[in-house]
């Protein structure tokens, strides 16, 4: 199996000013491409040959294969969840109802998620995910971690590695995280729940 780059559903400058073209060029074009290339060079000849990225993330021991598979999975979910012009500003349907049930309100969910993203020390990700009963969870994952590893289904992920925002926001991670909500494509995110 060859692991591939996700195709961006928007132009590389389309997410400005939330995410600049320069950041997309580096983050998607260089960082993600490197994770994909690394995974393709590391997996052949190992027990993970022929496994999907999700299967590798769920089962690989800590190390290079897990790190690169995690980042391929994370960034695929990340880059496909944005739109320059989202059709709606919050989730509706099953996901919208579950957010109200598990966090009280959409606004409260966002502030809990922002707090998780802000409190993450070092490089990592904030995730919204669902367990087998459909209950929603907000988790912090260090480095290339993904909730798949804990048996959860990832729904929405914000990348808080500095490479995701430093060109545009420098040290202002909170401002970047706050701005990301404007480009979340809830139609895509709803389908993951
Ligand atoms: Mn990243």
CSV table of C-alpha atoms and ligand atoms in Angstrom, one decimal:
chain,number,residue,atom,x,y,z
A,1,UNK,CA,0.0,0.0,0.0
A,2,UNK,CA,1.2,3.5,-0.8
A,3,UNK,CA,0.1,6.2,1.6
A,4,UNK,CA,-1.0,9.4,-0.2
A,5,UNK,CA,-1.5,13.1,0.4
A,6,UNK,CA,-5.1,14.2,0.9
A,7,UNK,CA,-6.3,16.4,-1.9
A,8,UNK,CA,-7.1,19.9,-0.6
A,9,UNK,CA,-10.7,20.8,-1.3
A,10,UNK,CA,-9.7,24.5,-1.6
A,11,UNK,CA,-7.0,26.7,-3.1
A,12,UNK,CA,-3.8,27.1,-1.0
A,13,UNK,CA,-4.7,30.8,-0.5
A,14,UNK,CA,-8.4,30.3,0.1
A,15,UNK,CA,-8.2,30.1,3.9
A,16,UNK,CA,-6.6,33.5,4.3
A,17,UNK,CA,-6.6,35.4,6.6
A,18,UNK,CA,-7.1,32.6,9.1
A,19,UNK,CA,-4.4,30.4,7.6
A,20,UNK,CA,-2.0,32.1,5.1
A,21,UNK,CA,-1.0,30.6,1.8
A,22,UNK,CA,2.6,30.5,3.1
A,23,UNK,CA,1.5,28.4,6.1
A,24,UNK,CA,-0.4,26.0,3.9
A,25,UNK,CA,2.6,25.8,1.5
A,26,UNK,CA,4.8,24.7,4.4
A,27,UNK,CA,2.4,22.8,6.6
A,28,UNK,CA,0.7,20.9,3.8
A,29,UNK,CA,3.3,21.0,1.1
A,30,UNK,CA,6.4,20.3,3.3
A,31,UNK,CA,5.5,19.0,6.7
A,32,UNK,CA,2.7,16.6,5.7
A,33,UNK,CA,4.5,15.6,2.5
A,34,UNK,CA,7.5,14.6,4.7
A,35,UNK,CA,5.2,12.5,7.0
A,36,UNK,CA,3.7,10.7,4.0
A,37,UNK,CA,7.2,10.1,2.5
A,38,UNK,CA,8.6,8.9,5.8
A,39,UNK,CA,5.7,6.5,6.3
A,40,UNK,CA,6.1,5.1,2.7
A,41,UNK,CA,9.8,4.5,3.3
A,42,UNK,CA,9.4,3.0,6.8
A,43,UNK,CA,6.5,0.6,6.5
A,44,UNK,CA,7.6,-1.9,3.7
A,45,UNK,CA,9.1,-5.1,5.2
A,46,UNK,CA,7.4,-4.5,8.6
A,47,UNK,CA,4.3,-6.1,10.1
A,48,UNK,CA,2.4,-3.0,9.2
A,49,UNK,CA,2.7,-3.5,5.5
A,50,UNK,CA,-0.8,-3.4,3.9
A,51,UNK,CA,-2.4,-1.8,7.0
A,52,UNK,CA,-4.3,1.4,6.8
A,53,UNK,CA,-3.1,4.5,8.6
A,54,UNK,CA,-5.8,4.1,11.2
A,55,UNK,CA,-4.8,0.5,11.9
A,56,UNK,CA,-1.2,1.5,12.3
A,57,UNK,CA,-2.0,4.4,14.7
A,58,UNK,CA,-4.2,2.1,16.7
A,59,UNK,CA,-1.6,-0.7,17.1
A,60,UNK,CA,1.9,0.5,16.5
A,61,UNK,CA,4.4,0.8,19.4
A,62,UNK,CA,5.8,4.3,20.1
A,63,UNK,CA,8.4,5.1,17.5
A,64,UNK,CA,8.9,6.3,14.0
A,65,UNK,CA,6.2,4.4,12.3
A,66,UNK,CA,3.6,5.4,14.9
A,67,UNK,CA,4.7,9.0,14.8
A,68,UNK,CA,4.5,9.4,11.0
A,69,UNK,CA,1.3,7.4,10.7
A,70,UNK,CA,-0.2,9.5,13.4
A,71,UNK,CA,0.7,12.7,11.7
A,72,UNK,CA,-0.6,11.4,8.3
A,73,UNK,CA,-3.9,10.6,9.9
A,74,UNK,CA,-4.0,13.8,12.0
A,75,UNK,CA,-3.3,16.1,9.0
A,76,UNK,CA,-5.6,14.3,6.7
A,77,UNK,CA,-8.5,14.9,9.1
A,78,UNK,CA,-7.2,18.5,9.7
A,79,UNK,CA,-6.9,19.7,6.2
A,80,UNK,CA,-10.2,18.2,5.0
A,81,UNK,CA,-12.2,19.8,7.8
A,82,UNK,CA,-11.8,23.4,6.6
A,83,UNK,CA,-13.7,25.5,4.1
A,84,UNK,CA,-13.2,29.1,3.1
A,85,UNK,CA,-16.9,29.6,3.3
A,86,UNK,CA,-18.5,27.1,5.6
A,87,UNK,CA,-22.3,26.7,5.1
A,88,UNK,CA,-23.0,27.0,8.8
A,89,UNK,CA,-21.2,28.3,11.9
A,90,UNK,CA,-22.1,25.4,14.2
A,91,UNK,CA,-23.0,21.7,13.8
A,92,UNK,CA,-26.6,20.6,13.5
A,93,UNK,CA,-28.3,17.2,13.5
A,94,UNK,CA,-26.9,14.4,15.6
A,95,UNK,CA,-23.6,16.0,16.3
A,96,UNK,CA,-25.2,19.3,17.2
A,97,UNK,CA,-27.5,17.5,19.6
A,98,UNK,CA,-24.7,15.5,21.1
A,99,UNK,CA,-22.6,18.6,21.7
A,100,UNK,CA,-25.4,20.2,23.6
A,101,UNK,CA,-26.0,17.0,25.6
A,102,UNK,CA,-22.4,16.5,26.5
A,103,UNK,CA,-21.1,20.1,26.9
A,104,UNK,CA,-24.3,22.0,27.7
A,105,UNK,CA,-24.0,24.3,24.7
A,106,UNK,CA,-22.0,24.9,21.5
A,107,UNK,CA,-20.4,28.0,23.1
A,108,UNK,CA,-19.4,26.0,26.2
A,109,UNK,CA,-18.0,23.2,24.0
A,110,UNK,CA,-15.9,25.8,22.1
A,111,UNK,CA,-14.5,27.3,25.3
A,112,UNK,CA,-13.6,23.8,26.7
A,113,UNK,CA,-11.9,22.9,23.4
A,114,UNK,CA,-10.0,26.3,23.3
A,115,UNK,CA,-8.9,25.6,26.9
A,116,UNK,CA,-7.6,22.2,25.9
A,117,UNK,CA,-5.7,23.6,22.9
A,118,UNK,CA,-4.2,26.4,25.0
A,119,UNK,CA,-3.2,24.1,27.9
A,120,UNK,CA,-1.3,21.7,25.7
A,121,UNK,CA,2.4,22.0,26.6
A,122,UNK,CA,4.6,21.7,23.6
A,123,UNK,CA,3.6,20.1,20.3
A,124,UNK,CA,0.3,18.3,20.0
A,125,UNK,CA,-3.3,18.3,19.1
A,126,UNK,CA,-6.7,19.0,20.6
A,127,UNK,CA,-9.4,16.6,19.6
A,128,UNK,CA,-13.1,16.1,19.7
A,129,UNK,CA,-13.9,12.4,19.5
A,130,UNK,CA,-16.7,9.9,20.2
A,131,UNK,CA,-16.6,6.7,22.2
A,132,UNK,CA,-18.6,3.6,21.2
A,133,UNK,CA,-21.7,4.8,22.9
A,134,UNK,CA,-21.5,8.1,21.0
A,135,UNK,CA,-20.5,10.2,24.0
A,136,UNK,CA,-18.2,13.0,23.1
A,137,UNK,CA,-14.8,13.7,24.6
A,138,UNK,CA,-12.2,16.5,24.3
A,139,UNK,CA,-8.7,15.2,24.7
A,140,UNK,CA,-5.2,16.6,24.4
A,141,UNK,CA,-2.7,14.5,22.4
A,142,UNK,CA,1.1,15.0,22.6
A,143,UNK,CA,3.1,15.0,19.3
A,144,UNK,CA,1.4,12.8,16.7
A,145,UNK,CA,-1.1,11.2,19.0
A,146,UNK,CA,-4.7,10.5,17.9
A,147,UNK,CA,-7.8,9.4,19.9
A,148,UNK,CA,-7.9,6.3,17.7
A,149,UNK,CA,-5.2,4.9,20.0
A,150,UNK,CA,-7.7,5.0,22.9
A,151,UNK,CA,-10.5,3.4,20.8
A,152,UNK,CA,-12.2,6.7,20.2
A,153,UNK,CA,-13.4,8.0,16.8
A,154,UNK,CA,-11.7,11.4,15.9
A,155,UNK,CA,-14.2,14.0,14.8
A,156,UNK,CA,-12.4,17.4,14.9
A,157,UNK,CA,-8.7,18.2,15.4
A,158,UNK,CA,-6.8,21.4,15.9
A,159,UNK,CA,-3.1,21.2,15.3
A,160,UNK,CA,-1.2,23.3,17.9
A,161,UNK,CA,2.3,22.4,16.8
A,162,UNK,CA,4.0,25.8,16.2
A,163,UNK,CA,4.4,24.9,12.5
A,164,UNK,CA,0.6,25.3,12.2
A,165,UNK,CA,0.5,28.9,13.2
A,166,UNK,CA,3.9,30.5,13.8
A,167,UNK,CA,4.3,32.2,10.4
A,168,UNK,CA,0.9,33.9,10.9
A,169,UNK,CA,0.5,34.3,14.6
A,170,UNK,CA,4.0,33.8,16.1
A,171,UNK,CA,3.4,33.1,19.9
A,172,UNK,CA,-0.3,33.9,19.8
A,173,UNK,CA,-1.6,30.4,19.8
A,174,UNK,CA,-4.9,31.4,21.4
A,175,UNK,CA,-5.7,33.9,18.7
A,176,UNK,CA,-5.0,31.2,16.0
A,177,UNK,CA,-7.2,28.7,17.7
A,178,UNK,CA,-10.0,31.2,18.1
A,179,UNK,CA,-9.8,32.1,14.4
A,180,UNK,CA,-9.9,28.5,13.2
A,181,UNK,CA,-13.6,28.2,14.2
A,182,UNK,CA,-14.4,30.6,11.3
A,183,UNK,CA,-13.3,28.0,8.7
A,184,UNK,CA,-14.5,24.7,10.2
A,185,UNK,CA,-16.7,22.9,7.6
A,186,UNK,CA,-19.4,21.5,9.9
A,187,UNK,CA,-20.9,19.6,7.0
A,188,UNK,CA,-17.7,17.5,6.8
A,189,UNK,CA,-17.3,17.2,10.6
A,190,UNK,CA,-20.9,16.1,11.0
A,191,UNK,CA,-20.2,13.1,8.7
A,192,UNK,CA,-17.5,11.9,11.1
A,193,UNK,CA,-19.9,11.4,14.0
B,1,LIG,MN1,0.9,20.0,11.7
